């Protein structure tokens, strides 16, 4: 528990300054990505918290455009990899090639793959084989890659925004639970409303194209990430996070009937993710400290990929969203 009054005078001016620039960045992205305000906010929260995000939705909902726009607005070096069933780990992390010099001396030279960037768009990650998925997820976790016994550090900051098709679509490999847990947030991308789609029609089929300003750079983003970790969290918010996450575990829950619905619940990484994400949301909105409302807003994106339902629950038509609604009910 931090002393809020002591901390306030030290970091409040910084929160106001950085928060103002982040609002400018969010508005700049919103001028290109229509009707996806929550998605834009949750993606920015992920980057501010120093994490990676999984964007789930059907094709054509501007997920790729969102990543391109974010890279421009945040001044980050971005790359994109289209995942396919025949993609190999070396296609992502890079490989060594044998070269011969003018003197005839042979040596290996490492050629970096697309993972050597600051913002990587991993498009349709669940179309690649588990072996290739794990190569990327190792890079996400360790922020380095090993090729032929040599370690190569990835640039800083390094973030992955992966897109995933709904698992009902053909030709997809579901991500293993341990790999899903590496993503800070799972962001569900839904269809835009009618008015947003109307604006999109004119903006994307006309002759003029919206120019995207660069609001921040990589150094600014890393400074904002350090500031997020200094934001104080009140005791009531810490207790709300612990109550929420622990109530999702079938062995520990005190919510009637929940143990029969949940096969396995969120681990400690969910609590850590919530602690960081609520601070990031407070900073994005220019507030000194997170509130219970932040916990409620982020419970879905943080828990939905860290829980599994029992067969009986799925047979009855229960969804993970239904379970999360039960978990958050005591906080409302």
Tab-separated table of C-alpha atoms in Angstrom:
chain	number	residue	atom	x	y	z
A	1	UNK	CA	0.000	0.000	0.000
A	2	UNK	CA	1.386	3.409	-0.987
A	3	UNK	CA	0.851	6.623	0.933
A	4	UNK	CA	-1.350	8.478	-1.568
A	5	UNK	CA	-0.759	11.990	-0.186
A	6	UNK	CA	3.047	11.645	-0.172
A	7	UNK	CA	3.103	10.298	-3.695
A	8	UNK	CA	0.588	12.774	-5.118
A	9	UNK	CA	2.738	15.892	-4.941
A	10	UNK	CA	5.668	14.068	-6.575
A	11	UNK	CA	3.963	12.449	-9.545
A	12	UNK	CA	0.691	14.356	-10.099
A	13	UNK	CA	2.277	16.951	-12.452
A	14	UNK	CA	3.885	14.103	-14.396
A	15	UNK	CA	0.592	12.191	-14.607
A	16	UNK	CA	-1.171	15.296	-15.942
A	17	UNK	CA	1.558	15.947	-18.524
A	18	UNK	CA	1.886	12.349	-19.742
A	19	UNK	CA	-1.877	11.758	-19.512
A	20	UNK	CA	-2.493	14.764	-21.766
A	21	UNK	CA	-0.146	13.426	-24.453
A	22	UNK	CA	-1.734	9.969	-24.216
A	23	UNK	CA	-5.198	11.448	-24.749
A	24	UNK	CA	-3.834	13.186	-27.874
A	25	UNK	CA	-2.456	9.827	-29.060
A	26	UNK	CA	-5.762	8.048	-28.377
A	27	UNK	CA	-7.719	10.723	-30.271
A	28	UNK	CA	-5.302	10.484	-33.220
A	29	UNK	CA	-5.880	6.715	-33.438
A	30	UNK	CA	-9.642	7.258	-33.090
A	31	UNK	CA	-9.662	9.477	-36.189
A	32	UNK	CA	-8.594	6.480	-38.286
A	33	UNK	CA	-10.194	3.549	-36.414
A	34	UNK	CA	-13.934	4.178	-36.230
A	35	UNK	CA	-16.319	2.819	-33.617
A	36	UNK	CA	-13.702	0.838	-31.687
A	37	UNK	CA	-13.097	3.176	-28.733
A	38	UNK	CA	-12.832	0.365	-26.173
A	39	UNK	CA	-10.441	-1.608	-28.387
A	40	UNK	CA	-8.168	1.437	-28.875
A	41	UNK	CA	-8.187	2.175	-25.128
A	42	UNK	CA	-7.475	-1.434	-24.123
A	43	UNK	CA	-4.632	-1.698	-26.661
A	44	UNK	CA	-3.037	1.496	-25.322
A	45	UNK	CA	-3.445	0.173	-21.756
A	46	UNK	CA	-1.573	-2.991	-22.815
A	47	UNK	CA	1.336	-0.976	-24.231
A	48	UNK	CA	1.465	1.345	-21.200
A	49	UNK	CA	1.576	-1.683	-18.906
A	50	UNK	CA	4.478	-3.086	-20.959
A	51	UNK	CA	2.547	-6.133	-22.133
A	52	UNK	CA	1.288	-7.938	-25.211
A	53	UNK	CA	-2.314	-8.167	-26.441
A	54	UNK	CA	-4.378	-10.774	-28.249
A	55	UNK	CA	-6.992	-9.228	-30.561
A	56	UNK	CA	-9.816	-11.668	-31.267
A	57	UNK	CA	-12.362	-11.073	-34.014
A	58	UNK	CA	-13.486	-11.998	-37.501
A	59	UNK	CA	-11.457	-10.660	-40.465
A	60	UNK	CA	-12.097	-7.128	-41.722
A	61	UNK	CA	-12.542	-5.287	-38.404
A	62	UNK	CA	-9.460	-3.037	-38.843
A	63	UNK	CA	-7.209	-4.998	-36.479
A	64	UNK	CA	-4.223	-4.686	-38.837
A	65	UNK	CA	-5.021	-1.014	-39.460
A	66	UNK	CA	-5.113	-0.436	-35.696
A	67	UNK	CA	-1.572	-1.768	-35.256
A	68	UNK	CA	-0.237	0.269	-38.207
A	69	UNK	CA	-1.879	3.426	-36.835
A	70	UNK	CA	-0.585	2.837	-33.302
A	71	UNK	CA	2.952	2.366	-34.618
A	72	UNK	CA	2.788	5.712	-36.437
A	73	UNK	CA	1.192	7.631	-33.535
A	74	UNK	CA	3.612	6.179	-30.950
A	75	UNK	CA	6.664	6.500	-33.214
A	76	UNK	CA	7.542	2.804	-33.029
A	77	UNK	CA	9.346	0.595	-35.547
A	78	UNK	CA	6.660	-1.895	-36.593
A	79	UNK	CA	6.678	-5.136	-38.587
A	80	UNK	CA	3.940	-7.541	-39.610
A	81	UNK	CA	4.044	-11.317	-39.966
A	82	UNK	CA	1.181	-13.194	-41.608
A	83	UNK	CA	1.005	-16.547	-39.836
A	84	UNK	CA	0.356	-19.567	-42.067
A	85	UNK	CA	0.509	-23.341	-41.444
A	86	UNK	CA	3.901	-23.621	-43.198
A	87	UNK	CA	5.558	-20.710	-41.330
A	88	UNK	CA	8.727	-21.884	-39.550
A	89	UNK	CA	10.289	-20.493	-36.335
A	90	UNK	CA	13.294	-19.188	-38.346
A	91	UNK	CA	10.879	-17.094	-40.440
A	92	UNK	CA	10.116	-15.111	-37.279
A	93	UNK	CA	13.277	-15.034	-35.174
A	94	UNK	CA	15.870	-15.141	-37.972
A	95	UNK	CA	18.573	-17.596	-38.986
A	96	UNK	CA	22.302	-17.984	-39.558
A	97	UNK	CA	23.705	-18.104	-43.077
A	98	UNK	CA	27.115	-19.334	-44.163
A	99	UNK	CA	29.136	-16.646	-45.930
A	100	UNK	CA	32.474	-16.817	-47.688
A	101	UNK	CA	34.802	-13.785	-47.603
A	102	UNK	CA	37.075	-12.633	-50.435
A	103	UNK	CA	39.950	-14.531	-48.792
A	104	UNK	CA	37.934	-17.732	-48.841
A	105	UNK	CA	37.259	-17.761	-45.097
A	106	UNK	CA	33.833	-19.070	-44.203
A	107	UNK	CA	31.777	-17.844	-41.280
A	108	UNK	CA	28.184	-17.743	-40.085
A	109	UNK	CA	26.259	-14.464	-40.015
A	110	UNK	CA	22.987	-13.974	-38.161
A	111	UNK	CA	20.187	-12.408	-40.205
A	112	UNK	CA	17.527	-11.046	-37.822
A	113	UNK	CA	13.898	-11.965	-38.471
A	114	UNK	CA	10.882	-9.629	-38.270
A	115	UNK	CA	10.661	-10.124	-34.486
A	116	UNK	CA	13.503	-7.573	-34.202
A	117	UNK	CA	11.228	-4.536	-34.016
A	118	UNK	CA	9.378	-2.536	-31.362
A	119	UNK	CA	5.795	-3.396	-32.322
A	120	UNK	CA	5.151	-6.742	-33.996
A	121	UNK	CA	1.818	-7.511	-35.624
A	122	UNK	CA	1.374	-11.287	-35.488
A	123	UNK	CA	-1.539	-11.707	-37.866
A	124	UNK	CA	-3.763	-14.778	-37.421
A	125	UNK	CA	-1.371	-16.328	-34.896
A	126	UNK	CA	-3.556	-19.416	-34.512
A	127	UNK	CA	-3.058	-20.411	-38.164
A	128	UNK	CA	0.593	-21.361	-37.498
A	129	UNK	CA	1.762	-24.645	-36.018
A	130	UNK	CA	2.337	-24.872	-32.246
A	131	UNK	CA	6.123	-24.995	-32.838
A	132	UNK	CA	6.091	-21.593	-34.559
A	133	UNK	CA	3.671	-20.118	-32.018
A	134	UNK	CA	6.006	-21.155	-29.193
A	135	UNK	CA	9.009	-19.495	-30.901
A	136	UNK	CA	7.170	-16.182	-30.882
A	137	UNK	CA	5.839	-16.626	-27.366
A	138	UNK	CA	9.332	-17.387	-26.062
A	139	UNK	CA	10.526	-14.105	-27.581
A	140	UNK	CA	7.574	-12.316	-25.937
A	141	UNK	CA	8.385	-13.731	-22.522
A	142	UNK	CA	12.191	-13.441	-22.547
A	143	UNK	CA	12.565	-10.444	-24.915
A	144	UNK	CA	15.449	-12.244	-26.574
A	145	UNK	CA	15.920	-15.108	-29.028
A	146	UNK	CA	18.476	-17.916	-29.182
A	147	UNK	CA	19.747	-19.046	-32.574
A	148	UNK	CA	22.533	-21.653	-32.863
A	149	UNK	CA	23.345	-21.198	-29.187
A	150	UNK	CA	23.764	-17.415	-29.468
A	151	UNK	CA	21.439	-15.030	-27.630
A	152	UNK	CA	20.196	-11.930	-29.386
A	153	UNK	CA	18.427	-9.181	-27.413
A	154	UNK	CA	15.240	-7.727	-28.880
A	155	UNK	CA	14.803	-3.930	-29.145
A	156	UNK	CA	13.164	-1.979	-26.317
A	157	UNK	CA	10.290	-1.473	-26.036
A	158	UNK	CA	9.078	-4.740	-27.541
A	159	UNK	CA	5.371	-5.479	-27.851
A	160	UNK	CA	3.382	-8.075	-29.746
A	161	UNK	CA	-0.173	-7.415	-30.859
A	162	UNK	CA	-1.423	-10.757	-32.140
A	163	UNK	CA	-4.704	-11.293	-33.947
A	164	UNK	CA	-6.659	-14.503	-33.690
A	165	UNK	CA	-9.609	-15.770	-35.675
A	166	UNK	CA	-12.539	-17.175	-33.710
A	167	UNK	CA	-11.662	-20.811	-33.076
A	168	UNK	CA	-14.722	-22.086	-34.937
A	169	UNK	CA	-13.044	-21.145	-38.235
A	170	UNK	CA	-11.307	-23.895	-40.200
A	171	UNK	CA	-7.546	-24.318	-40.224
A	172	UNK	CA	-6.832	-22.882	-36.797
A	173	UNK	CA	-4.702	-24.299	-33.963
A	174	UNK	CA	-5.909	-23.167	-30.537
A	175	UNK	CA	-3.168	-21.543	-28.447
A	176	UNK	CA	-2.188	-23.634	-25.394
A	177	UNK	CA	-3.311	-22.239	-22.039
A	178	UNK	CA	0.236	-21.470	-20.851
A	179	UNK	CA	0.856	-19.445	-24.002
A	180	UNK	CA	-2.435	-17.554	-23.727
A	181	UNK	CA	-1.406	-16.538	-20.206
A	182	UNK	CA	1.547	-14.621	-21.714
A	183	UNK	CA	-0.870	-12.066	-23.171
A	184	UNK	CA	-1.694	-9.267	-20.741
A	185	UNK	CA	-5.133	-8.665	-22.273
A	186	UNK	CA	-7.438	-10.497	-24.643
A	187	UNK	CA	-9.268	-7.779	-26.541
A	188	UNK	CA	-12.473	-8.838	-28.272
A	189	UNK	CA	-13.015	-6.818	-31.462
A	190	UNK	CA	-16.691	-6.581	-32.381
A	191	UNK	CA	-18.546	-5.126	-35.362
A	192	UNK	CA	-18.815	-1.303	-35.358
A	193	UNK	CA	-22.206	0.331	-34.823
A	194	UNK	CA	-24.186	1.685	-37.773
A	195	UNK	CA	-23.022	5.309	-37.433
A	196	UNK	CA	-19.334	4.326	-37.182
A	197	UNK	CA	-19.692	2.090	-40.230
A	198	UNK	CA	-21.313	4.977	-42.145
A	199	UNK	CA	-18.324	7.258	-41.336
A	200	UNK	CA	-15.960	4.451	-42.290
A	201	UNK	CA	-17.578	4.104	-45.722
A	202	UNK	CA	-16.880	7.718	-46.649
A	203	UNK	CA	-13.422	7.871	-45.012
A	204	UNK	CA	-12.040	4.722	-46.632
A	205	UNK	CA	-13.499	4.981	-50.147
A	206	UNK	CA	-12.817	8.686	-50.819
A	207	UNK	CA	-9.807	10.262	-52.491
A	208	UNK	CA	-8.415	11.968	-49.368
A	209	UNK	CA	-6.651	9.902	-46.716
A	210	UNK	CA	-6.456	10.923	-43.058
A	211	UNK	CA	-2.900	11.944	-42.175
A	212	UNK	CA	-1.668	10.326	-38.956
A	213	UNK	CA	0.465	12.475	-36.629
A	214	UNK	CA	3.345	11.078	-34.550
A	215	UNK	CA	2.547	12.086	-30.962
A	216	UNK	CA	5.131	10.099	-28.949
A	217	UNK	CA	8.326	8.133	-29.542
A	218	UNK	CA	9.804	4.958	-28.049
A	219	UNK	CA	11.592	6.896	-25.271
A	220	UNK	CA	8.324	8.637	-24.283
A	221	UNK	CA	6.497	5.306	-24.178
A	222	UNK	CA	9.133	3.704	-21.926
A	223	UNK	CA	9.016	6.751	-19.613
A	224	UNK	CA	5.210	6.367	-19.433
A	225	UNK	CA	5.644	2.641	-18.641
A	226	UNK	CA	7.955	3.529	-15.733
A	227	UNK	CA	5.436	6.118	-14.513
A	228	UNK	CA	2.639	3.494	-14.551
A	229	UNK	CA	4.580	1.388	-12.035
A	230	UNK	CA	4.918	4.395	-9.702
A	231	UNK	CA	1.171	5.147	-9.590
A	232	UNK	CA	-0.189	4.371	-6.099
A	233	UNK	CA	-2.895	1.734	-5.638
A	234	UNK	CA	-5.323	2.079	-2.725
A	235	UNK	CA	-5.965	-0.797	-0.324
A	236	UNK	CA	-9.600	-1.168	-1.453
A	237	UNK	CA	-8.505	-1.673	-5.079
A	238	UNK	CA	-5.836	-4.234	-4.074
A	239	UNK	CA	-8.462	-6.163	-2.078
A	240	UNK	CA	-10.911	-5.993	-5.003
A	241	UNK	CA	-8.270	-7.471	-7.339
A	242	UNK	CA	-7.454	-10.295	-4.919
A	243	UNK	CA	-11.129	-11.058	-4.248
A	244	UNK	CA	-11.947	-11.093	-7.957
A	245	UNK	CA	-9.088	-13.356	-9.069
A	246	UNK	CA	-9.264	-15.775	-6.140
A	247	UNK	CA	-13.042	-16.134	-6.512
A	248	UNK	CA	-12.429	-17.441	-10.051
A	249	UNK	CA	-10.537	-20.500	-8.768
A	250	UNK	CA	-12.828	-23.498	-8.232
A	251	UNK	CA	-10.849	-24.639	-5.151
A	252	UNK	CA	-11.162	-21.271	-3.395
A	253	UNK	CA	-14.358	-19.636	-4.622
A	254	UNK	CA	-17.144	-18.768	-2.205
A	255	UNK	CA	-19.613	-17.881	-4.983
A	256	UNK	CA	-22.409	-20.493	-4.969
A	257	UNK	CA	-22.359	-22.846	-7.959
A	258	UNK	CA	-19.162	-21.423	-9.486
A	259	UNK	CA	-16.932	-24.408	-8.688
A	260	UNK	CA	-19.112	-26.599	-10.937
A	261	UNK	CA	-18.697	-24.177	-13.863
A	262	UNK	CA	-14.917	-23.556	-13.831
A	263	UNK	CA	-12.418	-26.281	-14.777
A	264	UNK	CA	-9.404	-24.108	-13.925
A	265	UNK	CA	-9.225	-20.490	-12.864
A	266	UNK	CA	-6.858	-17.529	-13.189
A	267	UNK	CA	-3.382	-17.788	-11.656
A	268	UNK	CA	-1.265	-15.094	-9.971
A	269	UNK	CA	-0.344	-13.637	-13.373
A	270	UNK	CA	-3.958	-12.412	-13.624
A	271	UNK	CA	-3.561	-10.452	-10.357
A	272	UNK	CA	-0.280	-8.957	-11.581
A	273	UNK	CA	-1.880	-8.028	-14.902
A	274	UNK	CA	-4.778	-6.300	-13.139
A	275	UNK	CA	-2.429	-4.334	-10.853
A	276	UNK	CA	-0.557	-2.974	-13.865
A	277	UNK	CA	-3.551	-2.487	-16.159
A	278	UNK	CA	-5.683	-0.506	-13.669
A	279	UNK	CA	-2.756	1.876	-13.136
A	280	UNK	CA	-2.320	2.249	-16.902
A	281	UNK	CA	-6.047	2.993	-17.318
A	282	UNK	CA	-5.853	5.647	-14.589
A	283	UNK	CA	-2.864	7.282	-16.318
A	284	UNK	CA	-4.611	7.192	-19.709
A	285	UNK	CA	-7.534	9.038	-18.135
A	286	UNK	CA	-5.309	11.485	-16.233
A	287	UNK	CA	-6.171	10.214	-12.731
A	288	UNK	CA	-3.764	9.897	-9.803
A	289	UNK	CA	-4.914	6.460	-8.662
A	290	UNK	CA	-7.027	3.577	-10.013
A	291	UNK	CA	-10.524	2.850	-8.726
A	292	UNK	CA	-12.845	-0.152	-8.404
A	293	UNK	CA	-14.396	1.001	-11.700
A	294	UNK	CA	-11.039	0.309	-13.419
A	295	UNK	CA	-11.029	-3.233	-11.998
A	296	UNK	CA	-14.555	-3.811	-13.340
A	297	UNK	CA	-13.674	-2.377	-16.773
A	298	UNK	CA	-10.609	-4.617	-17.155
A	299	UNK	CA	-11.875	-7.824	-15.529
A	300	UNK	CA	-13.123	-9.184	-18.879
A	301	UNK	CA	-9.994	-8.550	-20.990
A	302	UNK	CA	-7.716	-9.917	-18.257
A	303	UNK	CA	-9.685	-12.982	-17.171
A	304	UNK	CA	-11.390	-14.272	-20.338
A	305	UNK	CA	-8.294	-16.084	-21.673
A	306	UNK	CA	-7.133	-17.272	-18.236
A	307	UNK	CA	-10.127	-19.466	-17.363
A	308	UNK	CA	-11.658	-22.643	-18.772
A	309	UNK	CA	-15.174	-23.945	-18.275
A	310	UNK	CA	-16.135	-27.491	-17.363
A	311	UNK	CA	-17.732	-29.713	-19.980
A	312	UNK	CA	-21.013	-29.550	-18.042
A	313	UNK	CA	-20.971	-25.730	-18.093
A	314	UNK	CA	-20.334	-25.633	-21.851
A	315	UNK	CA	-23.109	-28.187	-22.423
A	316	UNK	CA	-25.518	-25.878	-20.593
A	317	UNK	CA	-24.512	-22.950	-22.817
A	318	UNK	CA	-22.600	-21.079	-20.095
A	319	UNK	CA	-19.880	-18.741	-21.429
A	320	UNK	CA	-16.726	-17.341	-19.827
A	321	UNK	CA	-18.410	-13.898	-19.960
A	322	UNK	CA	-21.268	-15.277	-17.821
A	323	UNK	CA	-18.754	-16.502	-15.234
A	324	UNK	CA	-16.902	-13.154	-15.201
A	325	UNK	CA	-20.255	-11.391	-14.645
A	326	UNK	CA	-20.762	-13.576	-11.557
A	327	UNK	CA	-17.239	-12.748	-10.321
A	328	UNK	CA	-17.653	-8.989	-10.713
A	329	UNK	CA	-21.190	-8.826	-9.249
A	330	UNK	CA	-19.955	-8.381	-5.611
A	331	UNK	CA	-17.831	-5.369	-6.703
A	332	UNK	CA	-20.688	-3.508	-8.375
